[in-house]
Coordinates of C-alpha atoms and ligand atoms in Angstrom, one line a residue:
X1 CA 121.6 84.5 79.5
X2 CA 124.4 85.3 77.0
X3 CA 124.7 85.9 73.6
X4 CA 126.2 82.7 71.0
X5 CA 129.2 85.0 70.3
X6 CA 129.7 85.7 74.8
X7 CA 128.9 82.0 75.8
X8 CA 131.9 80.8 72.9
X9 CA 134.1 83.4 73.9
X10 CA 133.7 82.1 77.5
X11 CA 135.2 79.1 77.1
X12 CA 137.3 79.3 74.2
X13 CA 141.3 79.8 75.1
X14 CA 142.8 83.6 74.6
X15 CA 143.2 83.1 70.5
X16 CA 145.8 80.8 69.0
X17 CA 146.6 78.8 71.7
X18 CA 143.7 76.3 71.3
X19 CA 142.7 73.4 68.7
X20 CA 140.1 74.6 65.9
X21 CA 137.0 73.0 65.8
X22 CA 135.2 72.5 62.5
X23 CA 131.5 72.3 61.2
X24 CA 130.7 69.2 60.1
X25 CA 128.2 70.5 57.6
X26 CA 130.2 72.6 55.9
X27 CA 134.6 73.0 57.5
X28 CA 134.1 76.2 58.4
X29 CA 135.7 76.8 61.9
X30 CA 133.5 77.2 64.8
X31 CA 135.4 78.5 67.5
X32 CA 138.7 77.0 69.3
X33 CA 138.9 74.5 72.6
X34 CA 140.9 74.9 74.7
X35 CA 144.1 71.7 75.0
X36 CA 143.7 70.6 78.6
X37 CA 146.7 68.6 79.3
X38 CA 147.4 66.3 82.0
X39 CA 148.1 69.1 84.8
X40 CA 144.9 70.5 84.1
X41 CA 143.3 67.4 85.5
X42 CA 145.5 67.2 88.0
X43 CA 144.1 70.5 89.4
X44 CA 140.2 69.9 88.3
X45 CA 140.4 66.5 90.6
X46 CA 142.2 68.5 93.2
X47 CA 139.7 70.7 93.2
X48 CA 137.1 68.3 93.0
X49 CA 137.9 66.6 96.2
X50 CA 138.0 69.7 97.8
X51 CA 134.4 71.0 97.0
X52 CA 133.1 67.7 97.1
X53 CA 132.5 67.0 101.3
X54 CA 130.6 71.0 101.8
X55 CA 128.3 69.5 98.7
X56 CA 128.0 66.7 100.5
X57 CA 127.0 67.8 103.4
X58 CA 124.1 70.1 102.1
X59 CA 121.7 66.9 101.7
X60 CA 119.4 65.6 98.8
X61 CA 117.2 69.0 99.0
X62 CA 119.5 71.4 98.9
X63 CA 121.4 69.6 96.0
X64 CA 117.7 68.9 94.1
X65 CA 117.0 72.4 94.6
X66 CA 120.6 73.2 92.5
X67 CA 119.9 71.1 90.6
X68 CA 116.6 72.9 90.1
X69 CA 118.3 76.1 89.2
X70 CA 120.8 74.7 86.4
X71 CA 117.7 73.7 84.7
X72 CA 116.1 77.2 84.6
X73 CA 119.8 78.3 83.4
X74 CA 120.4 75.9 80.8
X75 CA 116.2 76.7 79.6
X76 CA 117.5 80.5 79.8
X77 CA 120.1 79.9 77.1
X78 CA 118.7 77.1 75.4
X79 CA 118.7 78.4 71.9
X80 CA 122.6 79.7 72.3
X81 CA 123.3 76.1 73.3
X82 CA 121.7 74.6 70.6
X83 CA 123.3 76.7 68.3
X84 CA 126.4 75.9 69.3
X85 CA 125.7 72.1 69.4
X86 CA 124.4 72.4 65.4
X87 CA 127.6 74.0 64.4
X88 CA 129.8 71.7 66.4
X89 CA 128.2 68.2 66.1
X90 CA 126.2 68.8 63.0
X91 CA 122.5 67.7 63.8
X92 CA 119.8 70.0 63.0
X93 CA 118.5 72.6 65.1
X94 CA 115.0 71.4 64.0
X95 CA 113.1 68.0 64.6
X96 CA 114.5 65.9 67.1
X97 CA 118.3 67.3 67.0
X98 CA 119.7 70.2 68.6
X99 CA 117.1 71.9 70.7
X100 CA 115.3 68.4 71.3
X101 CA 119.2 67.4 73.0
X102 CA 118.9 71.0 75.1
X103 CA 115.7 70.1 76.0
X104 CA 116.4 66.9 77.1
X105 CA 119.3 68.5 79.2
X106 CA 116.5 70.4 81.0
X107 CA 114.5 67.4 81.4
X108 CA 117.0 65.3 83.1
X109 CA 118.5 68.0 85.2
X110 CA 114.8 68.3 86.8
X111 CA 113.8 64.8 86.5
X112 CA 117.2 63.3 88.5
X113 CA 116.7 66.5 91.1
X114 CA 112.8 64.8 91.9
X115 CA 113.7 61.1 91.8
X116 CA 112.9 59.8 95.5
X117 CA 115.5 58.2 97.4
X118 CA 114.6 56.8 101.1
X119 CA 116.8 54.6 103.5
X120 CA 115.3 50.8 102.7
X121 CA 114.7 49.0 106.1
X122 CA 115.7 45.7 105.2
X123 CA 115.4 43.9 108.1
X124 CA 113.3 44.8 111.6
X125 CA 112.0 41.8 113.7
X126 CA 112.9 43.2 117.0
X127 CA 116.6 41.3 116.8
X128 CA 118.0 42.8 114.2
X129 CA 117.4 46.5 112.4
X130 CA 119.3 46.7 108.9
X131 CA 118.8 50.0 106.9
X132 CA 120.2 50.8 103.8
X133 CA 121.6 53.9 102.8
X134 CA 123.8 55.5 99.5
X135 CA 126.7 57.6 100.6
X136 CA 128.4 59.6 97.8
X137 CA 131.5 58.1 96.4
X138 CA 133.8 61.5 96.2
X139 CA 134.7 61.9 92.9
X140 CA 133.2 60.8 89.7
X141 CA 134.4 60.8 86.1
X142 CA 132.5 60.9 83.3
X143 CA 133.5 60.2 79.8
X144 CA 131.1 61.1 77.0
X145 CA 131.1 60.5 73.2
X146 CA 130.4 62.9 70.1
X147 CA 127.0 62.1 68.9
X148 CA 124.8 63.2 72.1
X149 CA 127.8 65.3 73.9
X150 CA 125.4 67.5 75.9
X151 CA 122.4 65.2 76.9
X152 CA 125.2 62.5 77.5
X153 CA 127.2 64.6 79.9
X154 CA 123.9 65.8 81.7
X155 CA 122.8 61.9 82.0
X156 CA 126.4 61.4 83.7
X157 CA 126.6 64.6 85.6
X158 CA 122.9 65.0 86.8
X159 CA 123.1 61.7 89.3
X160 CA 126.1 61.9 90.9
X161 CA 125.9 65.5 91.5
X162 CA 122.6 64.7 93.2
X163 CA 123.8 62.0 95.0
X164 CA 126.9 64.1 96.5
X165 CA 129.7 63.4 94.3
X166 CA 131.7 66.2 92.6
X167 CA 132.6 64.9 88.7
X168 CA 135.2 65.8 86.3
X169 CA 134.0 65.9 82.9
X170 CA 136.4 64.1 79.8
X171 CA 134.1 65.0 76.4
X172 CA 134.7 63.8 73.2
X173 CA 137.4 65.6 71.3
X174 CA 135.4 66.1 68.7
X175 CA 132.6 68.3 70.8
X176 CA 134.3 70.0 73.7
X177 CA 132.5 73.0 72.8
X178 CA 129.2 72.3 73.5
X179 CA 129.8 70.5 76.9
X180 CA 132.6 73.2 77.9
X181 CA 129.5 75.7 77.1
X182 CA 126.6 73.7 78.6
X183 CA 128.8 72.9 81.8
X184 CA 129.5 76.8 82.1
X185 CA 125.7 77.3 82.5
X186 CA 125.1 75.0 85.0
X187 CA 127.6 76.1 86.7
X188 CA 126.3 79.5 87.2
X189 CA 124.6 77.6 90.1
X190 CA 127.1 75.3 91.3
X191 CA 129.6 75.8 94.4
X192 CA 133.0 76.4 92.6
X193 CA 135.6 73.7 92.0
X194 CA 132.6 70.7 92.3
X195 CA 131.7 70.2 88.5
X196 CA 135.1 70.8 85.6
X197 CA 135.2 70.1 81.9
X198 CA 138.5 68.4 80.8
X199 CA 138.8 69.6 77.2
X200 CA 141.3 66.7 76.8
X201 CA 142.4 63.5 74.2
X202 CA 142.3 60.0 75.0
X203 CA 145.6 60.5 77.1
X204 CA 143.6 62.6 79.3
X205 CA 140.8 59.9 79.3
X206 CA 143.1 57.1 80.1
X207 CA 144.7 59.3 83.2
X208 CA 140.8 59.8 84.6
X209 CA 140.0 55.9 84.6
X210 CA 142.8 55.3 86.3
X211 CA 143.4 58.5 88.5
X212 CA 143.3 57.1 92.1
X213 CA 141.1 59.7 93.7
X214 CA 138.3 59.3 91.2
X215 CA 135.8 56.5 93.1
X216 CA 134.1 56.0 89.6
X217 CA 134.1 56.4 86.3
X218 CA 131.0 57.2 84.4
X219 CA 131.7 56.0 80.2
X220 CA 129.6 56.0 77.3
X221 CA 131.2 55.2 74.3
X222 CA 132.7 52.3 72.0
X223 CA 132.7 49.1 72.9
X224 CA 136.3 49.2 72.4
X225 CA 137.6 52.1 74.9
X226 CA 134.9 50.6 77.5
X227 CA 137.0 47.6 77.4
X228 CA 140.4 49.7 78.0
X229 CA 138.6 51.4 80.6
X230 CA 138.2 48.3 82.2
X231 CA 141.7 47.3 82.6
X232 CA 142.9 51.1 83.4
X233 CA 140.5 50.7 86.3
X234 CA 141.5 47.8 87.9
X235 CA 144.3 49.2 90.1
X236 CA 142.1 51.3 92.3
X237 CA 139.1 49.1 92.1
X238 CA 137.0 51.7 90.3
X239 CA 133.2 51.6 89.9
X240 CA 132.1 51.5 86.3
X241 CA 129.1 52.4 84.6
X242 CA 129.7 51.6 80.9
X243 CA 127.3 52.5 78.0
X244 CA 128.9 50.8 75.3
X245 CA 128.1 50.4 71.5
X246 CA 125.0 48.5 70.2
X247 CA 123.8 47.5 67.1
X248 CA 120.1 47.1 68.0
X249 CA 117.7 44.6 65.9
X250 CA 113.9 45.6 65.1
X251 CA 111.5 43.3 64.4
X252 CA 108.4 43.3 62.7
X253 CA 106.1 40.8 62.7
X254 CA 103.9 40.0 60.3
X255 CA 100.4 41.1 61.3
X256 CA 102.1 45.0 61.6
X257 CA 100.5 47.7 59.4
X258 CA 103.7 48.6 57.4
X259 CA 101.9 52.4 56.4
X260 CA 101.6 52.7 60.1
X261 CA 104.6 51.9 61.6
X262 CA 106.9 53.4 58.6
X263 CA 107.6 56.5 60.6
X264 CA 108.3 55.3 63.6
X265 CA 110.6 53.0 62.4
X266 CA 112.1 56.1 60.2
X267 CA 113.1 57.6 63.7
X268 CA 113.9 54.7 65.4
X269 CA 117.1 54.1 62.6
X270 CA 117.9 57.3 61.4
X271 CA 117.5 59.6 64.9
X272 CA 120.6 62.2 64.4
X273 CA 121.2 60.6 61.0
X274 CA 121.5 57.4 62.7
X275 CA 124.4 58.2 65.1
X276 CA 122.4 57.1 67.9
X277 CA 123.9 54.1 70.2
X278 CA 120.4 52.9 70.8
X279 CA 118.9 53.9 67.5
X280 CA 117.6 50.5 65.1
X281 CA 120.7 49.3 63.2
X282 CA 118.7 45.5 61.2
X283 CA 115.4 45.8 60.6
X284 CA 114.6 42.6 60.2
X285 CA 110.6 42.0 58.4
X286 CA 108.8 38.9 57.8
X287 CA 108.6 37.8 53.9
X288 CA 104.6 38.5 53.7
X289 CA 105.3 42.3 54.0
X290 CA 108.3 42.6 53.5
X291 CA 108.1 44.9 50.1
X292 CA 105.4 46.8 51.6
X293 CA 107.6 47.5 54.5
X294 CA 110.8 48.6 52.0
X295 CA 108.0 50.6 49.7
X296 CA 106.2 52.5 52.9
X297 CA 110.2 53.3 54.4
X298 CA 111.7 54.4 51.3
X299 CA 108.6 57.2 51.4
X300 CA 109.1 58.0 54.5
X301 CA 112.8 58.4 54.2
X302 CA 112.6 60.1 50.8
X303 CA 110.6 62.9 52.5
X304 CA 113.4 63.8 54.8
X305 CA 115.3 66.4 54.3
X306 CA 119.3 66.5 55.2
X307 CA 121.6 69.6 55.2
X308 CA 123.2 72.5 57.0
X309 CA 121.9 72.3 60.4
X310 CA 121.4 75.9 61.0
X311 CA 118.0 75.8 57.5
X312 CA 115.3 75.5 60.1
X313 CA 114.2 72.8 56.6
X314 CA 116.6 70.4 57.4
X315 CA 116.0 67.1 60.0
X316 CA 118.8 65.3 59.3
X317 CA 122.4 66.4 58.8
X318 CA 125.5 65.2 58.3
X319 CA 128.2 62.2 60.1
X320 CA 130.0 63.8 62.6
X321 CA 133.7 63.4 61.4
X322 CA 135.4 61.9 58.9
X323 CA 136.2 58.8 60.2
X324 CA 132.4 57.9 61.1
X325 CA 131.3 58.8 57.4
X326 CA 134.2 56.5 55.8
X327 CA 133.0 53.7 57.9
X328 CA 129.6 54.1 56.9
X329 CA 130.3 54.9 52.8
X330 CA 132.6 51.3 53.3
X331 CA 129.9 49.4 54.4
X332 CA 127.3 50.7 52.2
X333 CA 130.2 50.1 49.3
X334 CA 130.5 46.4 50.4
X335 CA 126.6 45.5 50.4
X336 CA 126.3 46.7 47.1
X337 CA 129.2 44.7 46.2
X338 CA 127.6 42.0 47.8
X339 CA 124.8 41.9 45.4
X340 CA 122.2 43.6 48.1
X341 CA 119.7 45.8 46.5
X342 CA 120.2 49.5 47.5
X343 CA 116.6 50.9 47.5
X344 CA 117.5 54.6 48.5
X345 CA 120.6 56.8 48.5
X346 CA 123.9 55.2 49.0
X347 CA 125.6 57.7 46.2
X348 CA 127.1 60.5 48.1
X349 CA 127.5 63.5 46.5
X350 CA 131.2 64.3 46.9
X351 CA 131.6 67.7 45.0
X352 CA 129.4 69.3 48.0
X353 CA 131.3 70.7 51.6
X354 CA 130.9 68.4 54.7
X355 CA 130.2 65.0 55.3
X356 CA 127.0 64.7 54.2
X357 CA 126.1 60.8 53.9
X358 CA 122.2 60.2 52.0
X359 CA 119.8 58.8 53.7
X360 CA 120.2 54.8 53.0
X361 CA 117.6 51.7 52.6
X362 CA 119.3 48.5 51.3
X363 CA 117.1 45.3 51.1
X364 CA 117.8 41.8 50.1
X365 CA 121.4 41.7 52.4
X366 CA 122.4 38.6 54.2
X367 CA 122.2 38.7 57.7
X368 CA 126.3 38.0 57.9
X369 CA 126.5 40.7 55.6
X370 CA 129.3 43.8 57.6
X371 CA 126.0 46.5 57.5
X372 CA 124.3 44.0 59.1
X373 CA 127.1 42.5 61.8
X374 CA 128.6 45.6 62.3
X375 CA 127.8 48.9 63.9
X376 CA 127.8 51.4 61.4
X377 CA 126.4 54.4 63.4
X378 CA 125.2 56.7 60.5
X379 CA 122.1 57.0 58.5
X380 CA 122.4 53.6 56.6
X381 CA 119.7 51.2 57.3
X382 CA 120.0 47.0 56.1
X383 CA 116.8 45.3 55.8
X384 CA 116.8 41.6 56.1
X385 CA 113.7 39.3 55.2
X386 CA 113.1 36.3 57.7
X387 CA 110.0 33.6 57.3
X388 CA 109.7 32.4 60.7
X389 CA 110.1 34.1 64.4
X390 CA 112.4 31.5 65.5
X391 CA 114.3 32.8 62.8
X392 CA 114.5 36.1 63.5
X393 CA 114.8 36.4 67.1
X394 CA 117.9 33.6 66.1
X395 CA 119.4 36.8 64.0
X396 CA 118.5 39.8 66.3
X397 CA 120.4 37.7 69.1
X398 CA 123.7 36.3 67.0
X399 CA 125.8 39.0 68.1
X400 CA 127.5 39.7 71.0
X401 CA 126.0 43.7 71.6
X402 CA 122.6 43.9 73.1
X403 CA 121.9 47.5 73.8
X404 CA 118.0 48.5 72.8
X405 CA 115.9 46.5 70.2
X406 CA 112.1 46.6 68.5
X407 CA 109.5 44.2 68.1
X408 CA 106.5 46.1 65.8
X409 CA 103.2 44.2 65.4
X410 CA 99.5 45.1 65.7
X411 CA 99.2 42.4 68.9
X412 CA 100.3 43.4 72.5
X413 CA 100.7 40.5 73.5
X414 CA 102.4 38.8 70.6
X415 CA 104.8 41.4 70.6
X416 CA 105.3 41.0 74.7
X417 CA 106.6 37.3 73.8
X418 CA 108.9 37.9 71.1
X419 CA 110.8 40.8 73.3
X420 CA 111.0 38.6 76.4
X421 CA 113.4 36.5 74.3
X422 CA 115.4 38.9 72.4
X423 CA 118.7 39.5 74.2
X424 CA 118.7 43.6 74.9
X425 CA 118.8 45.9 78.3
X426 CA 115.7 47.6 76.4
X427 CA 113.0 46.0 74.3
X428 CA 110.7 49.1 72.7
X429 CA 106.9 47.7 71.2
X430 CA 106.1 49.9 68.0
X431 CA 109.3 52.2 68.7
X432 CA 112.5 52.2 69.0
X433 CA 115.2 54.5 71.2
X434 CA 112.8 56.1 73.5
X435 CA 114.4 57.1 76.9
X436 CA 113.3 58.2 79.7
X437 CA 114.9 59.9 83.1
X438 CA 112.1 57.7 85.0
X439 CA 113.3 54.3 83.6
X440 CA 116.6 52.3 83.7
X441 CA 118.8 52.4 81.0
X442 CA 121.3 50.2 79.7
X443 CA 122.7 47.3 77.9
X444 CA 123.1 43.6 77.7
X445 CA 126.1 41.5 76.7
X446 CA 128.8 43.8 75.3
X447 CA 126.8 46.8 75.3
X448 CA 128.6 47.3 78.8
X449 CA 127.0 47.1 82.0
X450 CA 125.0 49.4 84.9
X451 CA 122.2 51.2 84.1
X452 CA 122.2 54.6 84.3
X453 CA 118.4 56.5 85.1
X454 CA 115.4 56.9 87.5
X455 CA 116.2 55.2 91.0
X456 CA 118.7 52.5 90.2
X457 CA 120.2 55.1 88.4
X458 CA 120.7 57.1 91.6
X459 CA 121.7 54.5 93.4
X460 CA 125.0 53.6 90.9
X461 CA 126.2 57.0 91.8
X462 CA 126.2 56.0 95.6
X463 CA 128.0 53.8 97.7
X464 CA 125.8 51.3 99.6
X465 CA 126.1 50.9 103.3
X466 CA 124.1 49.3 105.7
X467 CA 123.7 50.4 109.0
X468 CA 123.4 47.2 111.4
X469 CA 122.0 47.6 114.5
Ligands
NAD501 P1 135.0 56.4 71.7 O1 135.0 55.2 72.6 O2 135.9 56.5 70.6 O3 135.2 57.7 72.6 C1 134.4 58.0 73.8 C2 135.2 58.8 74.8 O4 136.3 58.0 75.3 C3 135.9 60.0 74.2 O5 135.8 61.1 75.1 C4 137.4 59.6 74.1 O6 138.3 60.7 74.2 C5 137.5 58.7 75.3 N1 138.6 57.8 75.3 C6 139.2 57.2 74.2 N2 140.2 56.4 74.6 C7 140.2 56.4 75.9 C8 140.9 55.7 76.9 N3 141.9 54.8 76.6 N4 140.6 55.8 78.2 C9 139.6 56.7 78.6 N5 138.9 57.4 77.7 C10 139.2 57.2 76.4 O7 133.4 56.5 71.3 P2 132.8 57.6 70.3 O8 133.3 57.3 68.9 O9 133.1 59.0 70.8 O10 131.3 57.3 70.4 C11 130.6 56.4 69.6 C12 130.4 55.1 70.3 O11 129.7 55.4 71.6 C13 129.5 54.2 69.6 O12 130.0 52.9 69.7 C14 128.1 54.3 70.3 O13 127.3 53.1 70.2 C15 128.6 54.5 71.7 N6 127.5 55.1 72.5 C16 126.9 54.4 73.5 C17 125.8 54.9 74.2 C18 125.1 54.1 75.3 O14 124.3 54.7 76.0 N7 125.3 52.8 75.4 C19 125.4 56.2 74.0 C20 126.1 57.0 73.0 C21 127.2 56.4 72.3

């Protein structure tokens, strides 16, 4: 275990010759990352395919039992990391923000070292003897956005590592610190050369989905770049996993105790001030309670607070960048414009440091409204009143994302039917965003495609092959 001030220093660049990261919460600098250019890739994938075959060749225990070990070292400097994650992505140390993503780091690492994963026997009837079996791939990629950087990465790193592979790791420019710092852990207990951080741009991005001796590519991120992805790809064939963007639907039916589900549905929209790719984006409630839903939420919401991530007070904090908070002060601009009815915040207060966005309610918005259609990935939550379910599963389905979505009622069942015909790779009852390193993961329609977790997780970071005979 380090100190904060070591574990920065031990991956930020000799001084001056890096970029300057800044808080979020209040543009203070946090440290520098270092500007990994192309020939640094050139060298982490060279030295990727070189560590790669002895990691290989250990087999699934040895590699679990690594696996293991990074857990216990990322546990060991848990409260460093999150540290560093608060400063650099913004979200709180408290609730569940910063030490809640470090935890989940530990969680995954030793969940993905236990998963079982057998030969299948497909076929033996005394002709013919099929097995199937996942051989590592060589090299993966993994390409990780800014509002989960460490938990992402682990979720990308964890299963291919376990399943043989070696991986270069692209973060987000806007959080290369915490993964440079989380990857330096666990690689206190990794062979040298297997697992590199990239602290690169998109050029660096591009060159990995396209580099010829990565066999996959690991991305979570906006629907847009998965779709560059895509065609950089194409020449060598890659496998793809692609976590893309959502803009997930909840909805409530109307036999659901509004006082009791308020909460939950608090967390389900507004989980790291709602910059969460499977956090609830339309809340869509039927008519009868529909103003007991808005009144329970707004008090829910009200109670929350938001500020500087590092006042054990706060639970919510503030956009990450800029660009993210302009998108979401737009769209909450254009409802009210609109004629929608703001019931909370939606007036930021502009003389204060950072990019502190209020918490947001706004009812009575058409379901075409752009807070509605789009995804605006910050703590701004659009409300929409439907009378019949037809209706509403209609509206939860009527775009072309389909990552997570909600159905809240009092009755199983009920609830059972509506999610079976809403259009998501998740569908929650009475929650929304919960994941789990047991369960597959991953979206429907443009929310990309692969699932990432538990066994079929595994199995994406392998090649099949069958042995015949
Ligand atoms: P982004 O697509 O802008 O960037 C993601 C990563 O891609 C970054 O590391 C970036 O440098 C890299 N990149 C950019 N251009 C590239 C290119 N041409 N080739 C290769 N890499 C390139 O996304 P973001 O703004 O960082 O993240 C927010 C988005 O991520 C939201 O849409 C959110 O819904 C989505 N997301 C999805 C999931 C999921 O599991 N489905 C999870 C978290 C976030």
């Amino acid at each position: 275990m380090e100190t904060y001030d070591a574990l920065l220093a031990s991956v930020a660049p000799a001084a001056g010759s890096g970029r300057t990261i800044f808080d979020p919460a209040t543009g203070e600098a946090v440290g520098e990352a270092p500007i990994h250019e192309l020939d640094y890739l050139e060298s982490a994938v060279s030295a990727a395919a070189a560590a790669q075959p002895a990691w290989a060749a250990l087999g699934h225990d040895a590699r679990s039992a690594a696996l293991l070990k990074a857990a216990d070292a990322v546990e060991r400097s848990a409260e460093e990391l999150a540290r560093l994650l608060s400063r650099e992505q913004g979200k709180p140390l408290n609730g569940p923000n910063a030490r809640f993503e470090v935890g989940a780091c530990v969680a995954w690492l030793r969940a993905t070292a236990g998963l079982p994963l057998e030969p299948e026997t497909i076929v033996d009837d005394g002709e013919t003897r099929a097995e199937l079996h996942y051989r590592p791939i060589g090299v993966v990629g993994a390409i990780g956005p800014w509002n989960w950087p460490m938990m992402i990465a682990v979720w990308q790193l964890a299963p291919a590592l376990r399943m043989g592979n070696a991986v270069v790791v692209k973060p987000s420019e806007y959080t290369p610190l915490s993964v440079l710092a989380l990857v330096k852990v666990i690689n206190e207990e990794l062979p040298e050369g297997l697992l590199t951080v990239v602290s690169g741009g998109r050029d660096v991005g591009a060159r990995l989905a396209g580099h010829p001796a990565i066999g996959k590519v690991m991305f979570t991120g906006s629907t847009a770049t998965g779709r560059t992805i895509i065609k950089s790809s194409a020449d060598t064939v890659k496998r793809l996993t692609l976590e893309l963007g959502g803009n997930d639907a909840g909805i409530v039916l109307p036999d659901a105790d509004p006082k009791a589900i308020a909460q939950d549905i608090f967390w389900g929209a507004f989980l790291n001030t709602g910059q969460t790719c499977a956090a609830l984006k339309r809340l869509y409630v039927h008519d009868d309670i529909y103003d007991a839903v808005c009144e329970e939420l707004t008090a829910v919401a009200k109670a929350m607070p938001m500020g500087n991530g590092l006042d054990e007070n706060n639970v919510l904090g503030p956009l990450q960048n800029k660009a993210q908070y302009d998108v979401v002060a737009n769209l909450v601009e254009a409802a009210r414009a609109s004629g929608a009815r703001v019931l909370l915040g939606g007036n930021p207060d502009t003389s204060q440091p950072g990019y502190f966005y209020p918490t947001t309610l706004v009812a009575d918005i058409a379901n075409d409204n752009p807070l509605v259609a789009e995804e605006q990935f910050g703590p701004a939550l659009p409300i929409i009143r439907y009378s019949t379910i037809d209706e509403a599963v209609e509206m939860a389905n009527g775009l072309d994302v389909g990552l997570g979505a909600s159905v809240w009622s009092a009755d199983l069942k009920a609830a059972r039917d509506v999610a079976a015909r809403i259009q998501a790779g998740t569908v929650w009852i009475n929650r929304h965003g919960a994941v789990d390193p047991r369960i597959p993961f991953g979206g429907a329609k443009q929310s990309g495609y692969g699932v990432e977790f538990g066994v079929e997780g595994l199995k994406a970071l392998g090649v099949p092959q069958v042995i015949n005979g």
